[in-house]
Amino acid sequence: MFNLDPRLAADSIFVADLPVSQLRLMNDCRFPWLVLVPRVVDAVEWTDMDDERQAGLLSEINRAAILLRAIAPCDKLNIGALGNIVRQLHVHVVARQVGDAAWPGPVWGSGQAQPYDDALKRSRMEFLRQQLGA
Amino acid sequence: MFNLDPRLAADSIFVADLPVSQLRLMNDCRFPWLVLVPRVVDAVEWTDMDDERQAGLLSEINRAAILLRAIAPCDKLNIGALGNIVRQLHVHVVARQVGDAAWPGPVWGSGQAQPYDDALKRSRMEFLRQQLGA
C-alpha cells in the first residue's frame, strides 16, 4: 500500500492524484514549487520504477512544468530527485527566478521555508486545480 | 551546431557520445558524478526536447545510474537538471554516500571541487569506457 512519507506530508499540500504520482505543492511561498510522489510502493530510486511508470512520471514532470509557468514567468526550471533526507521517491519541479531567495544555488537546504498564508494558499490551490481540469 | 558550454567543458571530462547526449565525468573526485549533455542545439529546459529525445535521455540517465553503481556502492542517487549557472541543458547523476562531503545536502554549490589526480582519472575513465562497451 502506498503511504506518503510523514515529512513530505508535513512540508507540502495535496493538489491532485495524477496517473502515476501524487502532485503536491511545497508549502514554501518563496518559490513556485511542485513535488511529484509516485504511488509506487517502496520506490526509493528513479530506477526502481519500470519503463512504463518512468515514462508516465516524465509526462507528469512536463505537466508540472506547464503548471508552474502558468503561475508566473520563470527564468529557469529546476528538476531534481535527491532523497538524501526523505528516502521515498519524489521529484521536485521548481520555478526559479533570477534573484530569488536561493538564486543561483539550489533550493534544497537553502534557508527556512516560508509557509503560505491562508489566502495565498487558497488562491494558488484553486488556480492549480483549475489549470489541471482545463 | 552543438557546442558544449565552456564551463561544462572545463569542469568535466568527455567519456562517450551516447545517442542523445554527451556523457561526461565531473572532475571532482569527492563524488562519483556523471553529467549528460543532450546534443540538442539551444536546449535550456528539459521541456525544450521533443518526446523522443526526452525518452532517449531518460534511458541514458538509467544507464548512467548503472555505471555509477558499478564504480562503487552508493546509498542514494541524486538526479538533477538545474542550469541556474550554466544554461545549456545538462543532467547530473550523482552517487551519494552517507557522510560524503556534502551529505545530506545537495552537491551543487557545496564546497570546492577536488580534481582527480592523473592516475585515478585514467583508471576511472578506463573503467567507464569498459563498462559502456560491455
Tab-separated table of C-alpha atoms in Angstrom:
chain	number	residue	atom	x	y	z
A	1	MET	CA	0.000	0.000	0.000
A	2	PHE	CA	1.207	3.480	-0.860
A	3	ASN	CA	1.946	5.593	2.194
A	4	LEU	CA	3.150	9.158	1.937
A	5	ASP	CA	6.267	9.870	3.986
A	6	PRO	CA	5.253	11.944	7.054
A	7	ARG	CA	7.827	14.633	6.316
A	8	LEU	CA	6.616	15.061	2.731
A	9	ALA	CA	3.067	15.189	4.095
A	10	ALA	CA	4.014	17.913	6.579
A	11	ASP	CA	6.020	20.041	4.134
A	12	SER	CA	3.614	20.026	1.204
A	13	ILE	CA	-0.069	20.268	0.298
A	14	PHE	CA	-2.094	17.773	-1.741
A	15	VAL	CA	-3.070	19.094	-5.173
A	16	ALA	CA	-4.230	16.090	-7.210
A	17	ASP	CA	-3.654	12.438	-7.962
A	18	LEU	CA	-2.180	12.077	-11.446
A	19	PRO	CA	-1.940	8.654	-13.151
A	20	VAL	CA	1.481	7.785	-11.694
A	21	SER	CA	2.131	10.281	-8.939
A	22	GLN	CA	0.548	12.395	-6.299
A	23	LEU	CA	1.036	16.059	-7.148
A	24	ARG	CA	1.767	18.287	-4.165
A	25	LEU	CA	2.608	21.962	-3.659
A	26	MET	CA	5.585	22.632	-1.385
A	27	ASN	CA	4.385	24.852	1.441
A	28	ASP	CA	7.088	27.434	0.815
A	29	CYS	CA	5.905	30.639	-0.817
A	30	ARG	CA	9.491	31.676	-1.657
A	31	PHE	CA	9.331	29.516	-4.780
A	32	PRO	CA	6.578	28.103	-7.011
A	33	TRP	CA	7.499	24.501	-6.207
A	34	LEU	CA	5.699	21.269	-7.015
A	35	VAL	CA	6.556	17.764	-5.872
A	36	LEU	CA	5.520	14.553	-7.627
A	37	VAL	CA	5.384	11.451	-5.430
A	38	PRO	CA	4.925	8.262	-7.476
A	39	ARG	CA	2.383	5.933	-5.918
A	40	VAL	CA	4.812	3.042	-6.232
A	41	VAL	CA	5.269	1.054	-3.048
A	42	ASP	CA	8.813	1.145	-1.641
A	43	ALA	CA	10.261	3.134	-4.574
A	44	VAL	CA	13.387	4.997	-3.490
A	45	GLU	CA	15.318	5.496	-6.720
A	46	TRP	CA	14.049	6.647	-10.108
A	47	THR	CA	15.418	3.366	-11.415
A	48	ASP	CA	13.133	1.422	-9.047
A	49	MET	CA	10.270	2.159	-11.472
A	50	ASP	CA	9.593	0.081	-14.570
A	51	ASP	CA	9.796	1.733	-18.004
A	52	GLU	CA	6.083	2.414	-18.211
A	53	ARG	CA	5.976	4.209	-14.866
A	54	GLN	CA	9.148	6.144	-15.726
A	55	ALA	CA	7.525	7.340	-18.957
A	56	GLY	CA	4.335	8.256	-17.106
A	57	LEU	CA	6.206	10.197	-14.458
A	58	LEU	CA	8.198	12.009	-17.132
A	59	SER	CA	4.946	13.102	-18.708
A	60	GLU	CA	3.780	14.373	-15.315
A	61	ILE	CA	7.024	16.332	-14.889
A	62	ASN	CA	6.244	18.051	-18.190
A	63	ARG	CA	2.750	18.792	-16.917
A	64	ALA	CA	4.139	20.233	-13.667
A	65	ALA	CA	6.444	22.479	-15.697
A	66	ILE	CA	3.460	23.841	-17.639
A	67	LEU	CA	1.565	24.452	-14.388
A	68	LEU	CA	4.473	26.377	-12.881
A	69	ARG	CA	4.834	28.554	-15.960
A	70	ALA	CA	1.126	29.324	-15.732
A	71	ILE	CA	1.592	30.609	-12.164
A	72	ALA	CA	4.326	33.084	-13.040
A	73	PRO	CA	7.054	33.730	-15.585
A	74	CYS	CA	10.200	31.857	-14.626
A	75	ASP	CA	13.830	32.194	-15.633
A	76	LYS	CA	14.759	28.546	-15.105
A	77	LEU	CA	13.085	25.327	-14.145
A	78	ASN	CA	14.918	23.129	-11.672
A	79	ILE	CA	14.081	19.434	-11.686
A	80	GLY	CA	15.550	17.157	-9.060
A	81	ALA	CA	15.214	13.744	-7.473
A	82	LEU	CA	17.507	13.711	-4.450
A	83	GLY	CA	16.025	11.849	-1.488
A	84	ASN	CA	19.005	12.184	0.845
A	85	ILE	CA	16.719	13.127	3.723
A	86	VAL	CA	13.327	11.692	2.700
A	87	ARG	CA	14.025	8.370	1.003
A	88	GLN	CA	10.581	7.883	-0.549
A	89	LEU	CA	10.976	8.618	-4.271
A	90	HIS	CA	9.823	12.148	-5.080
A	91	VAL	CA	10.650	14.583	-7.848
A	92	HIS	CA	10.886	18.322	-7.355
A	93	VAL	CA	9.932	20.757	-10.106
A	94	VAL	CA	10.722	24.320	-9.092
A	95	ALA	CA	10.284	27.611	-10.949
A	96	ARG	CA	13.320	29.772	-10.321
A	97	GLN	CA	13.713	33.486	-10.850
A	98	VAL	CA	16.945	35.428	-11.019
A	99	GLY	CA	17.393	36.965	-7.561
A	100	ASP	CA	15.017	34.605	-5.727
A	101	ALA	CA	15.807	33.557	-2.144
A	102	ALA	CA	18.308	30.874	-3.179
A	103	TRP	CA	19.496	32.132	-6.582
A	104	PRO	CA	21.694	30.832	-8.215
A	105	GLY	CA	22.057	27.968	-5.729
A	106	PRO	CA	19.690	25.039	-5.354
A	107	VAL	CA	16.517	25.437	-3.260
A	108	TRP	CA	17.237	22.273	-1.280
A	109	GLY	CA	18.730	23.059	2.086
A	110	SER	CA	18.555	26.802	1.430
A	111	GLY	CA	17.210	28.825	4.364
A	112	GLN	CA	13.859	28.291	6.026
A	113	ALA	CA	10.606	27.552	4.234
A	114	GLN	CA	8.042	30.362	4.379
A	115	PRO	CA	4.614	28.738	4.601
A	116	TYR	CA	1.796	30.220	2.514
A	117	ASP	CA	-0.749	32.360	4.330
A	118	ASP	CA	-4.312	31.094	4.070
A	119	ALA	CA	-5.455	33.476	1.360
A	120	LEU	CA	-2.498	32.821	-0.952
A	121	LYS	CA	-2.655	29.092	-0.331
A	122	ARG	CA	-6.348	29.026	-1.232
A	123	SER	CA	-5.914	31.058	-4.387
A	124	ARG	CA	-2.903	29.032	-5.538
A	125	MET	CA	-4.677	25.715	-4.955
A	126	GLU	CA	-7.754	26.939	-6.816
A	127	PHE	CA	-5.583	28.073	-9.690
A	128	LEU	CA	-3.691	24.774	-9.892
A	129	ARG	CA	-6.847	22.677	-9.810
A	130	GLN	CA	-8.499	24.879	-12.412
A	131	GLN	CA	-5.470	24.506	-14.693
A	132	LEU	CA	-5.420	20.741	-14.186
A	133	GLY	CA	-9.083	20.500	-15.055
A	134	ALA	CA	-8.729	22.674	-18.139
B	1	MET	CA	25.505	23.095	-34.378
B	2	PHE	CA	26.009	21.635	-30.916
B	3	ASN	CA	28.560	23.490	-28.845
B	4	LEU	CA	29.462	22.471	-25.342
B	5	ASP	CA	29.288	25.305	-22.825
B	6	PRO	CA	32.865	26.345	-21.904
B	7	ARG	CA	32.215	25.974	-18.175
B	8	LEU	CA	30.871	22.441	-18.584
B	9	ALA	CA	33.881	21.686	-20.757
B	10	ALA	CA	36.264	22.981	-18.085
B	11	ASP	CA	34.571	21.242	-15.146
B	12	SER	CA	34.137	17.780	-16.662
B	13	ILE	CA	35.838	15.167	-18.820
B	14	PHE	CA	34.493	13.585	-22.012
B	15	VAL	CA	33.538	9.924	-21.587
B	16	ALA	CA	31.434	8.991	-24.608
B	17	ASP	CA	28.807	10.148	-27.057
B	18	LEU	CA	25.520	8.350	-26.360
B	19	PRO	CA	22.623	8.519	-28.829
B	20	VAL	CA	21.086	11.681	-27.337
B	21	SER	CA	23.692	13.137	-25.020
B	22	GLN	CA	27.364	13.531	-24.429
B	23	LEU	CA	28.350	11.652	-21.283
B	24	ARG	CA	30.932	13.417	-19.134
B	25	LEU	CA	32.576	12.762	-15.764
B	26	MET	CA	32.610	15.719	-13.383
B	27	ASN	CA	36.207	16.414	-12.469
B	28	ASP	CA	35.506	16.246	-8.743
B	29	CYS	CA	36.724	13.117	-7.000
B	30	ARG	CA	34.615	13.835	-3.908
B	31	PHE	CA	31.638	12.208	-5.647
B	32	PRO	CA	31.147	9.687	-8.472
B	33	TRP	CA	29.322	12.215	-10.671
B	34	LEU	CA	28.267	11.989	-14.308
B	35	VAL	CA	26.754	14.692	-16.477
B	36	LEU	CA	24.660	14.115	-19.583
B	37	VAL	CA	24.599	16.972	-22.085
B	38	PRO	CA	21.989	16.439	-24.809
B	39	ARG	CA	23.313	17.315	-28.256
B	40	VAL	CA	20.254	19.445	-28.923
B	41	VAL	CA	21.027	22.925	-30.185
B	42	ASP	CA	19.866	25.714	-27.863
B	43	ALA	CA	18.140	23.381	-25.392
B	44	VAL	CA	17.907	25.010	-21.970
B	45	GLU	CA	14.961	23.281	-20.338
B	46	TRP	CA	14.121	19.582	-20.228
B	47	THR	CA	10.835	20.578	-21.879
B	48	ASP	CA	12.744	22.044	-24.841
B	49	MET	CA	13.253	18.469	-26.072
B	50	ASP	CA	10.644	16.576	-28.066
B	51	ASP	CA	9.148	13.366	-26.631
B	52	GLU	CA	11.548	11.093	-28.468
B	53	ARG	CA	14.630	12.898	-27.188
B	54	GLN	CA	13.179	13.029	-23.673
B	55	ALA	CA	12.667	9.263	-23.738
B	56	GLY	CA	16.176	8.749	-25.101
B	57	LEU	CA	17.726	10.935	-22.434
B	58	LEU	CA	15.750	9.141	-19.740
B	59	SER	CA	17.204	5.868	-20.952
B	60	GLU	CA	20.693	7.394	-20.772
B	61	ILE	CA	20.014	8.544	-17.183
B	62	ASN	CA	19.234	4.920	-16.320
B	63	ARG	CA	22.461	3.887	-17.999
B	64	ALA	CA	24.432	6.497	-16.028
B	65	ALA	CA	22.894	5.169	-12.807
B	66	ILE	CA	24.094	1.653	-13.636
B	67	LEU	CA	27.595	2.977	-14.409
B	68	LEU	CA	27.793	4.817	-11.099
B	69	ARG	CA	26.691	1.752	-9.150
B	70	ALA	CA	29.403	-0.218	-10.920
B	71	ILE	CA	32.038	2.251	-9.670
B	72	ALA	CA	31.090	1.931	-6.010
B	73	PRO	CA	28.191	1.056	-3.744
B	74	CYS	CA	26.015	4.120	-3.200
B	75	ASP	CA	23.400	4.988	-0.623
B	76	LYS	CA	21.378	7.320	-2.831
B	77	LEU	CA	21.374	8.517	-6.395
B	78	ASN	CA	20.775	12.209	-6.950
B	79	ILE	CA	19.435	13.279	-10.330
B	80	GLY	CA	19.112	16.933	-11.176
B	81	ALA	CA	18.631	19.357	-14.029
B	82	LEU	CA	19.193	22.843	-12.620
B	83	GLY	CA	21.020	25.137	-15.029
B	84	ASN	CA	20.913	28.278	-12.905
B	85	ILE	CA	24.564	28.984	-13.663
B	86	VAL	CA	25.216	27.084	-16.927
B	87	ARG	CA	22.066	27.450	-19.015
B	88	GLN	CA	22.869	24.744	-21.570
B	89	LEU	CA	20.648	21.765	-20.714
B	90	HIS	CA	22.557	19.166	-18.725
B	91	VAL	CA	21.508	16.469	-16.287
B	92	HIS	CA	23.541	15.475	-13.251
B	93	VAL	CA	23.551	11.903	-11.973
B	94	VAL	CA	25.495	11.646	-8.723
B	95	ALA	CA	26.202	8.690	-6.449
B	96	ARG	CA	25.885	9.805	-2.858
B	97	GLN	CA	27.143	8.111	0.261
B	98	VAL	CA	26.101	8.806	3.826
B	99	GLY	CA	28.789	11.090	5.260
B	100	ASP	CA	30.195	12.266	1.902
B	101	ALA	CA	31.483	15.842	1.562
B	102	ALA	CA	28.019	17.351	1.098
B	103	TRP	CA	25.770	14.823	2.842
B	104	PRO	CA	22.799	15.164	3.274
B	105	GLY	CA	22.742	18.406	1.286
B	106	PRO	CA	22.922	18.696	-2.498
B	107	VAL	CA	26.320	18.582	-4.229
B	108	TRP	CA	25.615	21.717	-6.241
B	109	GLY	CA	27.273	24.762	-4.714
B	110	SER	CA	28.809	22.675	-1.931
B	111	GLY	CA	32.461	23.434	-1.269
B	112	GLN	CA	35.237	23.278	-3.832
B	113	ALA	CA	35.667	20.582	-6.444
B	114	GLN	CA	38.676	18.301	-5.912
B	115	PRO	CA	40.026	17.420	-9.348
B	116	TYR	CA	41.099	13.823	-9.982
B	117	ASP	CA	44.795	13.099	-9.954
B	118	ASP	CA	46.104	11.636	-13.211
B	119	ALA	CA	46.234	8.007	-12.074
B	120	LEU	CA	42.695	7.955	-10.671
B	121	LYS	CA	41.345	9.853	-13.656
B	122	ARG	CA	42.915	7.367	-16.048
B	123	SER	CA	41.647	4.318	-14.169
B	124	ARG	CA	38.141	5.740	-13.818
B	125	MET	CA	37.906	6.643	-17.484
B	126	GLU	CA	39.140	3.196	-18.499
B	127	PHE	CA	36.587	1.603	-16.217
B	128	LEU	CA	33.718	3.711	-17.550
B	129	ARG	CA	34.583	3.039	-21.180
B	130	GLN	CA	34.991	-0.657	-20.494
B	131	GLN	CA	31.569	-0.767	-18.821
B	132	LEU	CA	29.994	1.156	-21.706
B	133	GLY	CA	31.495	-1.243	-24.194
B	134	ALA	CA	30.385	-4.292	-22.265
